[in-house]
């Protein structure tokens, strides 16, 4: 009889351990489900690529320069900058913008539409000049691929005018 009591007593301890183990597993499972939900919501929201949270725009206070870009992008994936510029005066025949050379060194610019009439390279900037119709804004579409992963900051400005700052996260 003592054996049966020991067996039932040890079985009670095992049952208590099984319940505690099951509760730990359920807790871990719930945490896993919560993490998967957060990742999925982030993906649908645009935090892992294109989506509503990924699209951003920066504009100068006077509205002469506006840049639309992706906050989150992937390394070596096609990406686009849309730069809208207002020519400085009614009789001015051209308009131009510059972008920091450090940002440009970390990307491969594949195309620019329209093509610039002139490109200037200085120690810290790349400047692009375009012909612009009188009184009309000019939209330049820059297609590029990021070469490096990580946080990227860039300043973009009009030649002789305002400048704005962009911040992007490039995923590996």
GROMACS .gro file of N, CA, C and O in nm, residues 75-171:
model
  388
   75UNK      N    1   1.771   4.775  -4.949
   75UNK     CA    2   1.898   4.786  -5.020
   75UNK      C    3   1.885   4.721  -5.157
   75UNK      O    4   1.828   4.613  -5.169
   76UNK      N    5   1.932   4.788  -5.259
   76UNK     CA    6   1.934   4.743  -5.398
   76UNK      C    7   1.795   4.723  -5.459
   76UNK      O    8   1.781   4.657  -5.561
   77UNK      N    9   1.693   4.779  -5.397
   77UNK     CA   10   1.558   4.776  -5.455
   77UNK      C   11   1.533   4.912  -5.522
   77UNK      O   12   1.580   5.015  -5.474
   78UNK      N   13   1.460   4.913  -5.633
   78UNK     CA   14   1.432   5.040  -5.701
   78UNK      C   15   1.355   5.136  -5.610
   78UNK      O   16   1.264   5.095  -5.539
   79UNK      N   17   1.394   5.262  -5.613
   79UNK     CA   18   1.328   5.364  -5.533
   79UNK      C   19   1.320   5.493  -5.614
   79UNK      O   20   1.390   5.508  -5.715
   80UNK      N   21   1.236   5.586  -5.567
   80UNK     CA   22   1.212   5.708  -5.643
   80UNK      C   23   1.211   5.830  -5.551
   80UNK      O   24   1.154   5.825  -5.443
   81UNK      N   25   1.274   5.937  -5.596
   81UNK     CA   26   1.261   6.070  -5.536
   81UNK      C   27   1.185   6.155  -5.637
   81UNK      O   28   1.218   6.155  -5.756
   82UNK      N   29   1.085   6.227  -5.590
   82UNK     CA   30   1.013   6.322  -5.676
   82UNK      C   31   1.043   6.461  -5.622
   82UNK      O   32   1.003   6.493  -5.510
   83UNK      N   33   1.111   6.539  -5.702
   83UNK     CA   34   1.152   6.673  -5.659
   83UNK      C   35   1.078   6.776  -5.742
   83UNK      O   36   1.091   6.779  -5.864
   84UNK      N   37   0.995   6.857  -5.675
   84UNK     CA   38   0.918   6.962  -5.743
   84UNK      C   39   0.981   7.096  -5.705
   84UNK      O   40   0.996   7.126  -5.587
   85UNK      N   41   1.017   7.173  -5.808
   85UNK     CA   42   1.085   7.301  -5.788
   85UNK      C   43   1.009   7.413  -5.857
   85UNK      O   44   0.955   7.392  -5.965
   86UNK      N   45   1.009   7.529  -5.796
   86UNK     CA   46   0.952   7.648  -5.857
   86UNK      C   47   1.066   7.737  -5.903
   86UNK      O   48   1.154   7.770  -5.822
   87UNK      N   49   1.070   7.774  -6.029
   87UNK     CA   50   1.176   7.864  -6.076
   87UNK      C   51   1.176   7.993  -5.994
   87UNK      O   52   1.070   8.042  -5.954
   88UNK      N   53   1.293   8.053  -5.970
   88UNK     CA   54   1.302   8.169  -5.881
   88UNK      C   55   1.234   8.295  -5.935
   88UNK      O   56   1.180   8.371  -5.858
   89UNK      N   57   1.233   8.318  -6.065
   89UNK     CA   58   1.172   8.440  -6.118
   89UNK      C   59   1.100   8.412  -6.248
   89UNK      O   60   1.118   8.308  -6.311
   90UNK      N   61   1.018   8.507  -6.289
   90UNK     CA   62   0.941   8.488  -6.411
   90UNK      C   63   1.029   8.482  -6.536
   90UNK      O   64   1.002   8.409  -6.628
   91UNK      N   65   1.136   8.561  -6.537
   91UNK     CA   66   1.219   8.563  -6.657
   91UNK      C   67   1.338   8.467  -6.648
   91UNK      O   68   1.419   8.461  -6.740
   92UNK      N   69   1.349   8.393  -6.540
   92UNK     CA   70   1.460   8.299  -6.526
   92UNK      C   71   1.440   8.182  -6.622
   92UNK      O   72   1.331   8.129  -6.635
   93UNK      N   73   1.545   8.143  -6.690
   93UNK     CA   74   1.533   8.038  -6.789
   93UNK      C   75   1.561   7.899  -6.734
   93UNK      O   76   1.542   7.802  -6.804
   94UNK      N   77   1.603   7.888  -6.610
   94UNK     CA   78   1.636   7.756  -6.558
   94UNK      C   79   1.620   7.749  -6.408
   94UNK      O   80   1.601   7.849  -6.341
   95UNK      N   81   1.627   7.628  -6.362
   95UNK     CA   82   1.616   7.603  -6.219
   95UNK      C   83   1.706   7.483  -6.189
   95UNK      O   84   1.732   7.399  -6.276
   96UNK      N   85   1.755   7.476  -6.067
   96UNK     CA   86   1.841   7.365  -6.032
   96UNK      C   87   1.826   7.326  -5.886
   96UNK      O   88   1.777   7.404  -5.805
   97UNK      N   89   1.868   7.206  -5.857
   97UNK     CA   90   1.870   7.162  -5.717
   97UNK      C   91   2.002   7.094  -5.690
   97UNK      O   92   2.073   7.052  -5.780
   98UNK      N   93   2.036   7.085  -5.562
   98UNK     CA   94   2.156   7.014  -5.521
   98UNK      C   95   2.118   6.911  -5.415
   98UNK      O   96   2.016   6.924  -5.348
   99UNK      N   97   2.200   6.809  -5.404
   99UNK     CA   98   2.181   6.706  -5.302
   99UNK      C   99   2.319   6.675  -5.243
   99UNK      O  100   2.420   6.682  -5.315
  100UNK      N  101   2.321   6.645  -5.116
  100UNK     CA  102   2.449   6.617  -5.052
  100UNK      C  103   2.521   6.502  -5.119
  100UNK      O  104   2.461   6.401  -5.154
  101UNK      N  105   2.649   6.519  -5.134
  101UNK     CA  106   2.730   6.418  -5.202
  101UNK      C  107   2.737   6.289  -5.121
  101UNK      O  108   2.745   6.180  -5.178
  102UNK      N  109   2.734   6.298  -4.988
  102UNK     CA  110   2.738   6.179  -4.903
  102UNK      C  111   2.620   6.086  -4.931
  102UNK      O  112   2.635   5.965  -4.939
  103UNK      N  113   2.500   6.143  -4.949
  103UNK     CA  114   2.382   6.062  -4.982
  103UNK      C  115   2.399   6.002  -5.121
  103UNK      O  116   2.376   5.884  -5.142
  104UNK      N  117   2.442   6.085  -5.215
  104UNK     CA  118   2.456   6.038  -5.353
  104UNK      C  119   2.563   5.930  -5.366
  104UNK      O  120   2.553   5.843  -5.453
  105UNK      N  121   2.663   5.932  -5.279
  105UNK     CA  122   2.768   5.830  -5.284
  105UNK      C  123   2.715   5.693  -5.239
  105UNK      O  124   2.771   5.591  -5.275
  106UNK      N  125   2.606   5.692  -5.162
  106UNK     CA  126   2.550   5.566  -5.112
  106UNK      C  127   2.439   5.510  -5.198
  106UNK      O  128   2.372   5.415  -5.157
  107UNK      N  129   2.415   5.569  -5.315
  107UNK     CA  130   2.309   5.521  -5.404
  107UNK      C  131   2.362   5.512  -5.547
  107UNK      O  132   2.462   5.575  -5.581
  108UNK      N  133   2.291   5.437  -5.628
  108UNK     CA  134   2.317   5.432  -5.773
  108UNK      C  135   2.201   5.505  -5.841
  108UNK      O  136   2.089   5.455  -5.841
  109UNK      N  137   2.227   5.623  -5.893
  109UNK     CA  138   2.122   5.696  -5.964
  109UNK      C  139   2.110   5.634  -6.102
  109UNK      O  140   2.206   5.635  -6.180
  110UNK      N  141   1.994   5.576  -6.130
  110UNK     CA  142   1.973   5.504  -6.256
  110UNK      C  143   1.921   5.595  -6.366
  110UNK      O  144   1.958   5.580  -6.482
  111UNK      N  145   1.832   5.688  -6.330
  111UNK     CA  146   1.781   5.780  -6.432
  111UNK      C  147   1.725   5.904  -6.365
  111UNK      O  148   1.693   5.904  -6.246
  112UNK      N  149   1.714   6.010  -6.446
  112UNK     CA  150   1.657   6.135  -6.401
  112UNK      C  151   1.570   6.185  -6.515
  112UNK      O  152   1.615   6.193  -6.629
  113UNK      N  153   1.445   6.215  -6.484
  113UNK     CA  154   1.352   6.258  -6.587
  113UNK      C  155   1.288   6.389  -6.545
  113UNK      O  156   1.219   6.391  -6.444
  114UNK      N  157   1.310   6.497  -6.614
  114UNK     CA  158   1.387   6.514  -6.737
  114UNK      C  159   1.538   6.511  -6.707
  114UNK      O  160   1.580   6.528  -6.593
  115UNK      N  161   1.614   6.490  -6.811
  115UNK     CA  162   1.760   6.489  -6.797
  115UNK      C  163   1.809   6.631  -6.768
  115UNK      O  164   1.760   6.727  -6.827
  116UNK      N  165   1.905   6.644  -6.677
  116UNK     CA  166   1.958   6.779  -6.649
  116UNK      C  167   2.040   6.832  -6.766
  116UNK      O  168   2.101   6.755  -6.840
  117UNK      N  169   2.038   6.964  -6.783
  117UNK     CA  170   2.121   7.027  -6.886
  117UNK      C  171   2.267   7.029  -6.843
  117UNK      O  172   2.356   7.019  -6.926
  118UNK      N  173   2.287   7.043  -6.711
  118UNK     CA  174   2.422   7.053  -6.658
  118UNK      C  175   2.432   6.985  -6.523
  118UNK      O  176   2.338   6.989  -6.444
  119UNK      N  177   2.548   6.923  -6.498
  119UNK     CA  178   2.576   6.860  -6.368
  119UNK      C  179   2.704   6.922  -6.314
  119UNK      O  180   2.804   6.930  -6.385
  120UNK      N  181   2.699   6.961  -6.186
  120UNK     CA  182   2.818   7.019  -6.123
  120UNK      C  183   2.849   6.938  -5.998
  120UNK      O  184   2.760   6.903  -5.920
  121UNK      N  185   2.977   6.911  -5.978
  121UNK     CA  186   3.021   6.833  -5.864
  121UNK      C  187   3.114   6.919  -5.781
  121UNK      O  188   3.214   6.970  -5.831
  122UNK      N  189   3.081   6.938  -5.653
  122UNK     CA  190   3.169   7.010  -5.562
  122UNK      C  191   3.209   6.915  -5.450
  122UNK      O  192   3.171   6.798  -5.451
  123UNK      N  193   3.280   6.966  -5.353
  123UNK     CA  194   3.330   6.881  -5.244
  123UNK      C  195   3.218   6.816  -5.164
  123UNK      O  196   3.231   6.702  -5.119
  124UNK      N  197   3.107   6.887  -5.146
  124UNK     CA  198   3.001   6.832  -5.061
  124UNK      C  199   2.864   6.822  -5.129
  124UNK      O  200   2.769   6.775  -5.067
  125UNK      N  201   2.853   6.862  -5.255
  125UNK     CA  202   2.723   6.861  -5.322
  125UNK      C  203   2.733   6.815  -5.467
  125UNK      O  204   2.835   6.833  -5.531
  126UNK      N  205   2.618   6.763  -5.513
  126UNK     CA  206   2.599   6.737  -5.656
  126UNK      C  207   2.484   6.828  -5.698
  126UNK      O  208   2.375   6.822  -5.640
  127UNK      N  209   2.509   6.914  -5.798
  127UNK     CA  210   2.408   7.010  -5.843
  127UNK      C  211   2.363   6.972  -5.984
  127UNK      O  212   2.443   6.937  -6.069
  128UNK      N  213   2.230   6.979  -6.003
  128UNK     CA  214   2.170   6.949  -6.133
  128UNK      C  215   2.092   7.071  -6.178
  128UNK      O  216   2.010   7.124  -6.102
  129UNK      N  217   2.114   7.116  -6.302
  129UNK     CA  218   2.044   7.232  -6.356
  129UNK      C  219   1.957   7.190  -6.474
  129UNK      O  220   1.998   7.108  -6.556
  130UNK      N  221   1.837   7.248  -6.480
  130UNK     CA  222   1.736   7.213  -6.581
  130UNK      C  223   1.682   7.338  -6.646
  130UNK      O  224   1.677   7.445  -6.585
  131UNK      N  225   1.634   7.323  -6.769
  131UNK     CA  226   1.559   7.429  -6.835
  131UNK      C  227   1.417   7.421  -6.781
  131UNK      O  228   1.364   7.312  -6.760
  132UNK      N  229   1.358   7.534  -6.754
  132UNK     CA  230   1.222   7.535  -6.699
  132UNK      C  231   1.136   7.634  -6.776
  132UNK      O  232   1.182   7.741  -6.813
  133UNK      N  233   1.011   7.596  -6.799
  133UNK     CA  234   0.917   7.686  -6.865
  133UNK      C  235   0.886   7.801  -6.768
  133UNK      O  236   0.882   7.783  -6.647
  134UNK      N  237   0.862   7.917  -6.823
  134UNK     CA  238   0.837   8.035  -6.742
  134UNK      C  239   0.710   8.018  -6.658
  134UNK      O  240   0.605   7.983  -6.709
  135UNK      N  241   0.724   8.042  -6.528
  135UNK     CA  242   0.610   8.040  -6.438
  135UNK      C  243   0.556   7.902  -6.402
  135UNK      O  244   0.456   7.893  -6.333
  136UNK      N  245   0.617   7.796  -6.447
  136UNK     CA  246   0.568   7.662  -6.416
  136UNK      C  247   0.664   7.588  -6.324
  136UNK      O  248   0.785   7.601  -6.336
  137UNK      N  249   0.606   7.508  -6.234
  137UNK     CA  250   0.689   7.422  -6.149
  137UNK      C  251   0.751   7.313  -6.234
  137UNK      O  252   0.693   7.271  -6.334
  138UNK      N  253   0.868   7.267  -6.193
  138UNK     CA  254   0.936   7.159  -6.262
  138UNK      C  255   0.938   7.037  -6.170
  138UNK      O  256   0.977   7.047  -6.054
  139UNK      N  257   0.895   6.923  -6.222
  139UNK     CA  258   0.898   6.797  -6.148
  139UNK      C  259   1.011   6.712  -6.205
  139UNK      O  260   1.012   6.682  -6.325
  140UNK      N  261   1.104   6.673  -6.119
  140UNK     CA  262   1.215   6.587  -6.158
  140UNK      C  263   1.196   6.454  -6.084
  140UNK      O  264   1.181   6.453  -5.962
  141UNK      N  265   1.197   6.344  -6.158
  141UNK     CA  266   1.183   6.210  -6.100
  141UNK      C  267   1.320   6.143  -6.106
  141UNK      O  268   1.375   6.124  -6.215
  142UNK      N  269   1.373   6.111  -5.989
  142UNK     CA  270   1.504   6.047  -5.978
  142UNK      C  271   1.482   5.901  -5.938
  142UNK      O  272   1.426   5.873  -5.833
  143UNK      N  273   1.524   5.810  -6.026
  143UNK     CA  274   1.515   5.667  -5.995
  143UNK      C  275   1.653   5.618  -5.952
  143UNK      O  276   1.752   5.645  -6.019
  144UNK      N  277   1.656   5.547  -5.839
  144UNK     CA  278   1.784   5.505  -5.784
  144UNK      C  279   1.769   5.376  -5.704
  144UNK      O  280   1.658   5.331  -5.677
  145UNK      N  281   1.884   5.319  -5.665
  145UNK     CA  282   1.890   5.203  -5.577
  145UNK      C  283   1.992   5.234  -5.468
  145UNK      O  284   2.102   5.281  -5.497
  146UNK      N  285   1.955   5.207  -5.343
  146UNK     CA  286   2.046   5.230  -5.231
  146UNK      C  287   2.150   5.117  -5.225
  146UNK      O  288   2.115   5.000  -5.238
  147UNK      N  289   2.275   5.154  -5.208
  147UNK     CA  290   2.385   5.057  -5.201
  147UNK      C  291   2.412   5.008  -5.060
  147UNK      O  292   2.468   4.902  -5.041
  148UNK      N  293   2.378   5.089  -4.960
  148UNK     CA  294   2.414   5.060  -4.822
  148UNK      C  295   2.291   5.057  -4.734
  148UNK      O  296   2.199   5.137  -4.751
  149UNK      N  297   2.291   4.966  -4.637
  149UNK     CA  298   2.182   4.958  -4.539
  149UNK      C  299   2.212   5.053  -4.424
  149UNK      O  300   2.328   5.085  -4.397
  150UNK      N  301   2.108   5.095  -4.355
  150UNK     CA  302   2.124   5.181  -4.238
  150UNK      C  303   2.047   5.311  -4.254
  150UNK      O  304   1.973   5.332  -4.349
  151UNK      N  305   2.065   5.399  -4.154
  151UNK     CA  306   2.000   5.530  -4.157
  151UNK      C  307   2.073   5.619  -4.256
  151UNK      O  308   2.196   5.626  -4.255
  152UNK      N  309   1.997   5.688  -4.340
  152UNK     CA  310   2.054   5.781  -4.437
  152UNK      C  311   1.987   5.917  -4.416
  152UNK      O  312   1.865   5.925  -4.408
  153UNK      N  313   2.068   6.018  -4.408
  153UNK     CA  314   2.018   6.155  -4.399
  153UNK      C  315   2.072   6.231  -4.519
  153UNK      O  316   2.186   6.211  -4.559
  154UNK      N  317   1.989   6.318  -4.571
  154UNK     CA  318   2.031   6.396  -4.686
  154UNK      C  319   1.970   6.535  -4.677
  154UNK      O  320   1.858   6.552  -4.629
  155UNK      N  321   2.045   6.631  -4.724
  155UNK     CA  322   1.991   6.765  -4.743
  155UNK      C  323   1.977   6.787  -4.893
  155UNK      O  324   2.065   6.751  -4.970
  156UNK      N  325   1.864   6.846  -4.929
  156UNK     CA  326   1.835   6.879  -5.069
  156UNK      C  327   1.798   7.026  -5.070
  156UNK      O  328   1.724   7.073  -4.982
  157UNK      N  329   1.848   7.099  -5.169
  157UNK     CA  330   1.816   7.241  -5.174
  157UNK      C  331   1.812   7.294  -5.316
  157UNK      O  332   1.860   7.230  -5.410
  158UNK      N  333   1.753   7.411  -5.328
  158UNK     CA  334   1.752   7.480  -5.457
  158UNK      C  335   1.881   7.559  -5.470
  158UNK      O  336   1.934   7.610  -5.370
  159UNK      N  337   1.931   7.569  -5.590
  159UNK     CA  338   2.050   7.650  -5.614
  159UNK      C  339   2.019   7.794  -5.575
  159UNK      O  340   1.931   7.856  -5.634
  160UNK      N  341   2.085   7.843  -5.471
  160UNK     CA  342   2.060   7.979  -5.425
  160UNK      C  343   1.928   7.995  -5.351
  160UNK      O  344   1.878   8.106  -5.341
  161UNK      N  345   1.870   7.887  -5.300
  161UNK     CA  346   1.741   7.897  -5.233
  161UNK      C  347   1.732   7.810  -5.108
  161UNK      O  348   1.834   7.775  -5.049
  162UNK      N  349   1.610   7.774  -5.071
  162UNK     CA  350   1.590   7.698  -4.948
  162UNK      C  351   1.640   7.554  -4.958
  162UNK      O  352   1.662   7.502  -5.068
  163UNK      N  353   1.654   7.493  -4.841
  163UNK     CA  354   1.694   7.352  -4.836
  163UNK      C  355   1.608   7.278  -4.735
  163UNK      O  356   1.550   7.339  -4.645
  164UNK      N  357   1.598   7.146  -4.754
  164UNK     CA  358   1.521   7.061  -4.663
  164UNK      C  359   1.603   6.937  -4.631
  164UNK      O  360   1.700   6.906  -4.700
  165UNK      N  361   1.565   6.867  -4.524
  165UNK     CA  362   1.637   6.747  -4.484
  165UNK      C  363   1.546   6.626  -4.494
  165UNK      O  364   1.429   6.631  -4.458
  166UNK      N  365   1.602   6.513  -4.542
  166UNK     CA  366   1.531   6.387  -4.554
  166UNK      C  367   1.598   6.286  -4.462
  166UNK      O  368   1.719   6.287  -4.446
  167UNK      N  369   1.518   6.193  -4.409
  167UNK     CA  370   1.572   6.084  -4.329
  167UNK      C  371   1.509   5.954  -4.379
  167UNK      O  372   1.387   5.945  -4.390
  168UNK      N  373   1.594   5.856  -4.409
  168UNK     CA  374   1.546   5.727  -4.460
  168UNK      C  375   1.613   5.614  -4.383
  168UNK      O  376   1.725   5.629  -4.334
  169UNK      N  377   1.543   5.502  -4.375
  169UNK     CA  378   1.600   5.379  -4.320
  169UNK      C  379   1.604   5.278  -4.432
  169UNK      O  380   1.501   5.245  -4.490
  170UNK      N  381   1.725   5.229  -4.463
  170UNK     CA  382   1.742   5.132  -4.569
  170UNK      C  383   1.764   4.995  -4.504
  170UNK      O  384   1.861   4.977  -4.430
  171UNK      N  385   1.672   4.903  -4.531
  171UNK     CA  386   1.685   4.768  -4.476
  171UNK      C  387   1.783   4.687  -4.559
  171UNK      O  388   1.798   4.709  -4.678
   0.00000   0.00000   0.00000
